[in-house]
Amino acid sequence: MGSVEVDLAAASTMELVNALAAITHELAARNAPDSPAACMDIAETLAAATDRQEAALAALIGRVDAAGEMRRWGLPSTQAWLRTRLGMRETRARERITLARQRHRLPHVTALLATGELSYGYATTVADAVARLDDEDCAEAETVLLDMVGQGFSAGKLASFGRRIRDVIAERDGTDTRYHESRRGYERSWITSTRSLDGGRYIKGWLNAEDTAVWDGTLGPLARPAGTDDRRDLPERTAAALTSVLAGGHRATKVTVICDLDTLTGATTPGRLTDG
């Protein structure tokens, strides 16, 4: 059993990380206490400490990502670095990258995570919700979502609000447009689309029963998983199916080739198309 002595104020970042590594190595080798109550208390303390470590990790990942340092080591992206060198699953890597990239736009979230007043789960949920917002909406969204955290909303519930954060902000500010949309009635389908800052597009709308049948009949088969290694979720597969339909790629292409019977049995006479 070793010992760790470190002057927290004077130690470098690497010295602190080495001390932490030694402590966690010793901790992982120990058996859990016999008392379930003690285990519960220790687990909560350890989880809070882990969240603060995530705050430090987000800062490190952010610096590597911004500088493109991983490319000097032959890795094409930050996500590839996290997957190969840190052994993260793809979803976990994306989650950490999003938090790292949004830290500078979420000062309150960043500070609360670093002090242990906000869990990593909440922090990543907020970061994911604001990733495609402009700076003004991002600041408002941070305020709204942190207020929900203070009201006791779970991370899962927060994520559902985050997916429609623009509507939540509009409802809070009294600029909600859903009333005007409801005035359209439920006879005619409608769709609105707006450009996002990264060149993408947000789509929102409603389909009546007839158009829903067309939607399901056309996109349903195309949105099925492409195989066991298809990691896309249903919304991602649906978007890909819609794009395929819009591009005309869903239509089967038929080509008629005329050839002699001898060609099918080994002759070298070439086939020909119907137009010669």
C-alpha positions as MATLAB code, in Angstrom:
seq = 'MGSVEVDLAAASTMELVNALAAITHELAARNAPDSPAACMDIAETLAAATDRQEAALAALIGRVDAAGEMRRWGLPSTQAWLRTRLGMRETRARERITLARQRHRLPHVTALLATGELSYGYATTVADAVARLDDEDCAEAETVLLDMVGQGFSAGKLASFGRRIRDVIAERDGTDTRYHESRRGYERSWITSTRSLDGGRYIKGWLNAEDTAVWDGTLGPLARPAGTDDRRDLPERTAAALTSVLAGGHRATKVTVICDLDTLTGATTPGRLTDG';
ca = [
       0.000    0.000    0.000;
       1.473    3.346   -1.010;
       0.896    6.847    0.242;
       0.078   10.061   -1.567;
       1.249   13.466   -0.443;
       0.538   16.493   -2.577;
       0.384   20.229   -2.021;
      -2.906   20.997   -3.759;
      -2.136   24.672   -4.251;
       1.401   24.184   -5.572;
       0.947   20.965   -7.557;
       0.766   21.032  -11.345;
      -2.250   19.656  -13.186;
      -0.295   16.508  -14.070;
       0.756   15.992  -10.445;
      -2.853   16.285   -9.319;
      -3.965   13.798  -11.976;
      -1.226   11.351  -10.942;
      -2.307   11.632   -7.309;
      -5.919   11.060   -8.313;
      -4.915    8.030  -10.387;
      -3.088    6.524   -7.407;
      -6.070    7.081   -5.122;
      -8.586    5.610   -7.565;
      -6.294    2.620   -8.145;
      -6.330    1.899   -4.421;
     -10.062    2.568   -4.149;
     -10.943    0.218   -7.017;
      -8.977   -2.608   -5.381;
     -10.956   -2.426   -2.157;
     -14.111   -4.359   -1.375;
     -17.299   -2.445   -0.723;
     -18.129   -1.950    2.975;
     -20.482   -4.456    4.569;
     -22.986   -1.764    5.509;
     -25.458   -0.948    2.699;
     -26.089    2.444    4.305;
     -22.372    3.209    4.241;
     -22.186    2.064    0.606;
     -25.036    4.383   -0.305;
     -23.372    7.359    1.375;
     -19.963    6.604   -0.146;
     -21.480    6.076   -3.603;
     -23.168    9.480   -3.510;
     -19.942   11.177   -2.426;
     -17.949    9.318   -5.070;
     -20.481   10.203   -7.787;
     -20.270   13.890   -6.873;
     -16.472   13.713   -7.048;
     -16.717   11.957  -10.411;
     -18.908   14.781  -11.713;
     -16.229   17.309  -10.741;
     -13.662   15.177  -12.553;
     -15.910   15.368  -15.610;
     -15.702   19.161  -15.381;
     -11.911   18.946  -15.555;
     -12.070   16.374  -18.351;
     -14.397   18.618  -20.380;
     -11.864   21.444  -20.169;
      -9.054   19.156  -21.340;
     -11.107   17.709  -24.192;
     -12.122   21.217  -25.226;
      -8.505   22.321  -25.502;
      -7.510   19.250  -27.540;
     -10.572   19.655  -29.771;
     -10.019   23.366  -30.438;
      -6.342   22.881  -31.279;
      -6.852   19.721  -33.352;
      -4.040   18.069  -31.387;
      -5.336   14.550  -32.078;
      -4.482   14.934  -35.780;
      -0.790   15.142  -34.889;
      -1.189   11.598  -33.592;
      -2.881   10.273  -36.716;
      -6.458   10.499  -35.457;
      -9.002   12.172  -37.764;
     -11.287   13.665  -35.120;
     -11.816   14.258  -31.432;
     -14.478   11.576  -31.449;
     -12.016    9.076  -32.913;
      -9.506    9.994  -30.195;
     -12.039    9.421  -27.421;
     -13.135    6.111  -28.923;
      -9.703    4.656  -29.586;
      -7.477    6.114  -26.873;
      -9.999    6.513  -24.053;
     -12.169    3.527  -24.966;
     -15.465    5.415  -25.026;
     -18.613    4.304  -26.759;
     -19.684    6.544  -29.617;
     -22.641    8.029  -27.739;
     -20.489    8.745  -24.695;
     -17.820   10.371  -26.850;
     -20.367   12.620  -28.559;
     -21.811   13.589  -25.184;
     -18.432   14.654  -23.826;
     -17.502   16.530  -26.996;
     -20.768   18.466  -26.899;
     -20.159   19.512  -23.295;
     -16.562   20.487  -24.077;
     -17.613   22.623  -27.036;
     -20.463   24.364  -25.208;
     -18.613   25.195  -21.970;
     -17.724   28.723  -23.036;
     -21.383   29.461  -23.822;
     -22.667   27.986  -20.547;
     -20.828   29.872  -17.789;
     -23.324   28.993  -15.064;
     -23.438   25.304  -15.981;
     -19.639   25.180  -16.150;
     -19.241   26.814  -12.733;
     -21.908   24.668  -11.061;
     -20.457   21.455  -12.482;
     -16.962   22.368  -11.277;
     -18.183   23.045   -7.738;
     -20.303   19.913   -7.554;
     -23.601   21.808   -7.425;
     -24.744   20.351  -10.754;
     -24.407   16.744  -11.849;
     -22.709   15.681  -15.058;
     -26.027   14.275  -16.308;
     -27.741   17.642  -16.009;
     -24.756   19.479  -17.504;
     -24.639   17.302  -20.617;
     -28.414   17.566  -21.022;
     -28.229   21.366  -21.052;
     -25.219   21.332  -23.392;
     -27.031   19.077  -25.847;
     -30.136   21.287  -25.754;
     -28.247   24.487  -26.655;
     -25.826   23.030  -29.200;
     -27.755   24.404  -32.194;
     -28.948   27.672  -30.667;
     -27.422   31.077  -31.299;
     -25.709   32.832  -28.392;
     -28.776   34.858  -27.373;
     -31.086   31.854  -27.286;
     -28.334   29.826  -25.625;
     -28.172   32.242  -22.690;
     -31.952   32.151  -22.304;
     -32.040   28.376  -22.588;
     -29.376   28.003  -19.899;
     -31.452   30.134  -17.530;
     -34.678   28.255  -18.276;
     -33.163   24.785  -17.971;
     -31.220   25.540  -14.783;
     -34.422   26.923  -13.299;
     -36.068   23.584  -14.090;
     -33.198   21.787  -12.372;
     -33.841   23.944   -9.318;
     -37.503   22.943   -9.423;
     -36.534   19.283   -9.199;
     -37.069   18.133  -12.782;
     -35.215   14.914  -13.576;
     -32.482   14.828  -16.223;
     -34.792   12.810  -18.465;
     -37.585   15.357  -18.154;
     -35.088   18.142  -18.752;
     -33.979   16.412  -21.949;
     -37.555   16.319  -23.242;
     -37.881   20.064  -22.639;
     -34.463   20.577  -24.209;
     -35.610   19.007  -27.460;
     -38.191   21.764  -27.820;
     -36.315   24.502  -25.994;
     -37.350   27.235  -28.425;
     -41.004   26.550  -27.626;
     -40.250   26.549  -23.897;
     -38.537   29.955  -24.139;
     -41.385   31.365  -26.242;
     -43.947   30.096  -23.744;
     -42.049   31.703  -20.870;
     -41.693   35.033  -22.703;
     -45.278   35.094  -23.934;
     -44.279   34.816  -27.582;
     -45.589   31.289  -28.085;
     -46.804   30.802  -31.672;
     -48.557   27.497  -31.166;
     -51.924   29.244  -30.831;
     -51.547   30.661  -34.312;
     -50.605   27.237  -35.614;
     -53.669   25.679  -34.005;
     -55.851   28.147  -35.895;
     -54.950   26.273  -39.067;
     -57.343   23.567  -37.948;
     -56.874   19.869  -38.493;
     -57.870   19.450  -42.114;
     -54.828   20.579  -44.063;
     -51.305   19.401  -43.374;
     -48.645   22.042  -42.819;
     -44.868   22.197  -42.465;
     -42.554   25.060  -41.550;
     -38.774   25.058  -41.803;
     -36.060   27.408  -40.578;
     -32.325   27.463  -41.151;
     -29.971   26.789  -38.247;
     -26.641   28.516  -37.702;
     -24.626   25.522  -38.912;
     -26.334   25.432  -42.309;
     -28.858   22.788  -41.297;
     -32.602   23.124  -41.135;
     -35.253   22.671  -38.457;
     -38.559   21.154  -39.589;
     -41.852   21.377  -37.733;
     -45.357   20.530  -38.811;
     -48.484   18.412  -38.648;
     -49.957   15.879  -41.105;
     -53.593   14.913  -41.451;
     -54.637   11.261  -41.540;
     -54.350   10.887  -45.307;
     -50.890   12.423  -45.492;
     -49.804   10.431  -42.446;
     -50.695    7.239  -44.299;
     -48.515    8.360  -47.218;
     -45.698    9.284  -44.812;
     -45.829    5.945  -43.015;
     -46.187    3.936  -46.201;
     -43.270    5.656  -47.929;
     -40.817    6.351  -45.116;
     -41.659    3.459  -42.808;
     -39.930    0.743  -44.867;
     -36.958    3.016  -45.622;
     -36.475    3.933  -41.951;
     -35.875    0.380  -40.801;
     -32.375   -0.489  -39.528;
     -29.987   -1.289  -42.361;
     -28.477   -4.160  -40.374;
     -27.231   -5.231  -36.978;
     -24.418   -2.658  -37.123;
     -26.757    0.267  -37.922;
     -26.251    2.528  -34.886;
     -28.689    5.221  -35.981;
     -31.803    5.764  -33.879;
     -35.272    6.025  -35.438;
     -35.250    9.848  -35.857;
     -31.885    9.634  -37.656;
     -33.106    6.819  -39.911;
     -36.319    8.736  -40.638;
     -34.337   11.832  -41.651;
     -32.166    9.702  -43.941;
     -35.287    8.117  -45.450;
     -36.882   11.518  -46.068;
     -33.709   12.797  -47.728;
     -33.593    9.692  -49.906;
     -37.182   10.239  -51.028;
     -36.602   13.927  -51.766;
     -33.517   13.045  -53.801;
     -35.369   10.318  -55.674;
     -32.987    7.669  -54.405;
     -35.779    5.470  -53.065;
     -36.998    4.585  -56.534;
     -35.808    1.316  -57.976;
     -33.943    1.761  -61.242;
     -34.766   -0.777  -63.954;
     -32.433   -1.497  -66.845;
     -33.204   -3.955  -69.645;
     -30.221   -5.746  -71.173;
     -30.654   -7.968  -74.240;
     -28.159  -10.771  -74.768;
     -27.882  -14.084  -76.606;
     -28.480  -17.341  -74.783;
     -24.911  -18.353  -75.618;
     -23.627  -15.331  -73.706;
     -25.330  -16.605  -70.563;
     -23.616  -19.962  -70.962;
     -20.101  -18.662  -71.496;
     -19.889  -17.007  -74.908;
     -18.232  -13.607  -75.212;
     -20.863  -11.876  -77.337;
     -21.691   -8.668  -75.444;
     -25.213   -7.768  -74.435;
     -26.920   -4.549  -75.519;
     -29.459   -2.093  -74.206;
     -32.865   -1.690  -75.806;
     -31.737    1.448  -77.623;
     -28.827   -0.396  -79.187;
];
